Short mmCIF file of N, CA and C in Angstrom, two decimals:
data_model
loop_
_atom_site.label_atom_id
_atom_site.label_comp_id
_atom_site.label_asym_id
_atom_site.label_seq_id
_atom_site.Cartn_x
_atom_site.Cartn_y
_atom_site.Cartn_z
N MET A 564 29.25 17.59 40.00
CA MET A 564 30.28 16.73 39.43
C MET A 564 31.57 16.99 40.21
N ASP A 565 32.39 15.95 40.33
CA ASP A 565 33.68 16.10 40.99
C ASP A 565 34.79 15.58 40.07
N THR A 566 36.03 15.76 40.48
CA THR A 566 37.19 15.38 39.67
C THR A 566 37.16 13.90 39.31
N GLU A 567 36.80 13.05 40.25
CA GLU A 567 36.75 11.60 40.00
C GLU A 567 35.74 11.26 38.91
N THR A 568 34.59 11.89 38.94
CA THR A 568 33.56 11.65 37.92
C THR A 568 34.05 12.11 36.55
N VAL A 569 34.70 13.26 36.49
CA VAL A 569 35.25 13.76 35.23
C VAL A 569 36.24 12.76 34.65
N GLN A 570 37.12 12.23 35.50
CA GLN A 570 38.14 11.28 35.03
C GLN A 570 37.52 9.99 34.51
N LYS A 571 36.36 9.61 35.00
CA LYS A 571 35.67 8.41 34.52
C LYS A 571 35.04 8.62 33.15
N HIS A 572 34.61 9.86 32.85
CA HIS A 572 33.84 10.13 31.65
C HIS A 572 34.61 10.77 30.50
N PHE A 573 35.79 11.31 30.77
CA PHE A 573 36.57 11.98 29.73
C PHE A 573 37.96 11.38 29.66
N LYS A 574 38.56 11.40 28.46
CA LYS A 574 39.91 10.87 28.25
C LYS A 574 40.94 11.98 28.36
N GLY A 575 42.15 11.62 28.77
CA GLY A 575 43.27 12.56 28.79
C GLY A 575 43.12 13.68 29.79
N VAL A 576 42.48 13.44 30.92
CA VAL A 576 42.23 14.49 31.91
C VAL A 576 43.54 14.88 32.61
N LYS A 577 43.77 16.20 32.65
CA LYS A 577 44.94 16.75 33.35
C LYS A 577 44.45 17.81 34.31
N GLU A 578 44.98 17.77 35.53
CA GLU A 578 44.62 18.79 36.52
C GLU A 578 45.54 19.98 36.36
N LEU A 579 44.96 21.17 36.42
CA LEU A 579 45.69 22.42 36.34
C LEU A 579 45.57 23.14 37.68
N PRO A 580 46.39 24.18 37.91
CA PRO A 580 46.24 24.94 39.15
C PRO A 580 44.81 25.47 39.30
N THR A 581 44.29 25.37 40.49
CA THR A 581 42.91 25.80 40.77
C THR A 581 42.83 27.31 40.86
N ARG A 582 41.79 27.87 40.25
CA ARG A 582 41.57 29.32 40.29
C ARG A 582 40.63 29.66 41.44
N ALA A 583 40.63 30.92 41.84
CA ALA A 583 39.77 31.38 42.93
C ALA A 583 38.30 31.10 42.61
N GLY A 584 37.58 30.55 43.57
CA GLY A 584 36.16 30.26 43.40
C GLY A 584 35.85 28.90 42.81
N PHE A 585 36.89 28.16 42.42
CA PHE A 585 36.69 26.84 41.83
C PHE A 585 37.36 25.77 42.67
N SER A 586 36.77 24.58 42.70
CA SER A 586 37.38 23.47 43.44
C SER A 586 38.27 22.64 42.53
N ALA A 587 38.13 22.80 41.19
CA ALA A 587 38.98 22.06 40.25
C ALA A 587 39.04 22.79 38.92
N ASN A 588 40.19 22.68 38.26
CA ASN A 588 40.42 23.24 36.93
C ASN A 588 41.10 22.14 36.13
N LEU A 589 40.41 21.60 35.12
CA LEU A 589 40.89 20.44 34.39
C LEU A 589 40.89 20.69 32.88
N MET A 590 41.69 19.93 32.16
CA MET A 590 41.66 19.90 30.69
C MET A 590 41.52 18.44 30.29
N ALA A 591 40.80 18.18 29.19
CA ALA A 591 40.60 16.81 28.71
C ALA A 591 40.46 16.83 27.20
N LEU A 592 40.51 15.63 26.61
CA LEU A 592 40.25 15.50 25.18
C LEU A 592 38.77 15.76 24.95
N CYS A 593 38.45 16.60 23.98
CA CYS A 593 37.05 16.93 23.70
C CYS A 593 36.39 15.80 22.92
N PRO A 594 35.27 15.27 23.42
CA PRO A 594 34.58 14.17 22.73
C PRO A 594 33.76 14.64 21.52
N ALA A 595 33.65 15.94 21.30
CA ALA A 595 32.83 16.46 20.21
C ALA A 595 33.55 16.44 18.86
N HIS A 596 34.88 16.23 18.88
CA HIS A 596 35.63 16.18 17.63
C HIS A 596 36.87 15.31 17.82
N ASP A 597 37.59 15.04 16.75
CA ASP A 597 38.77 14.18 16.80
C ASP A 597 39.93 14.94 17.43
N ASP A 598 39.94 14.99 18.75
CA ASP A 598 40.92 15.77 19.51
C ASP A 598 42.20 14.97 19.73
N HIS A 599 43.34 15.59 19.48
CA HIS A 599 44.63 14.95 19.74
C HIS A 599 45.38 15.63 20.89
N ARG A 600 44.96 16.84 21.22
CA ARG A 600 45.50 17.56 22.37
C ARG A 600 44.31 18.02 23.21
N ALA A 601 44.50 18.00 24.51
CA ALA A 601 43.41 18.39 25.41
C ALA A 601 42.95 19.81 25.10
N SER A 602 41.69 19.95 24.69
CA SER A 602 41.15 21.28 24.39
C SER A 602 39.87 21.58 25.17
N LEU A 603 39.37 20.59 25.90
CA LEU A 603 38.14 20.78 26.67
C LEU A 603 38.50 21.26 28.08
N SER A 604 38.10 22.49 28.37
CA SER A 604 38.31 23.06 29.70
C SER A 604 37.13 22.65 30.58
N ILE A 605 37.44 22.12 31.76
CA ILE A 605 36.40 21.69 32.70
C ILE A 605 36.68 22.37 34.03
N ASP A 606 35.79 23.27 34.43
CA ASP A 606 35.93 23.97 35.70
C ASP A 606 34.80 23.53 36.62
N ILE A 607 35.15 23.18 37.84
CA ILE A 607 34.16 22.77 38.83
C ILE A 607 34.18 23.83 39.93
N SER A 608 33.05 24.52 40.10
CA SER A 608 32.99 25.58 41.10
C SER A 608 32.85 25.00 42.50
N ALA A 609 33.02 25.85 43.49
CA ALA A 609 32.95 25.42 44.88
C ALA A 609 31.60 24.80 45.23
N ASP A 610 30.52 25.22 44.52
CA ASP A 610 29.20 24.65 44.81
C ASP A 610 28.87 23.43 43.95
N GLY A 611 29.84 22.97 43.14
CA GLY A 611 29.66 21.77 42.33
C GLY A 611 29.20 22.02 40.90
N THR A 612 28.92 23.28 40.56
CA THR A 612 28.53 23.61 39.19
C THR A 612 29.71 23.30 38.27
N THR A 613 29.44 22.63 37.15
CA THR A 613 30.50 22.25 36.22
C THR A 613 30.36 23.03 34.93
N LEU A 614 31.45 23.68 34.52
CA LEU A 614 31.48 24.47 33.29
C LEU A 614 32.37 23.77 32.29
N LEU A 615 31.85 23.50 31.09
CA LEU A 615 32.60 22.85 30.02
C LEU A 615 32.74 23.83 28.86
N CYS A 616 33.96 23.92 28.30
CA CYS A 616 34.18 24.81 27.16
C CYS A 616 35.31 24.25 26.31
N CYS A 617 35.03 23.97 25.04
CA CYS A 617 36.06 23.50 24.12
C CYS A 617 36.86 24.71 23.65
N GLN A 618 38.17 24.66 23.81
CA GLN A 618 39.05 25.76 23.44
C GLN A 618 39.60 25.59 22.03
N SER A 619 39.14 24.59 21.31
CA SER A 619 39.66 24.29 19.97
C SER A 619 39.13 25.27 18.95
#
């Protein structure tokens, strides 16, 4: 997955500073609940592995 794909599938995507070993660090509205503030952390590693974690 890449940043463009994430932006197509999730609402409220914001890019954050990239951490070591990752190609992207994003936050978005979590589709699993009625989210009003971005709580879904989306990390894309250098090899394309995508990690999703709701921080709510």
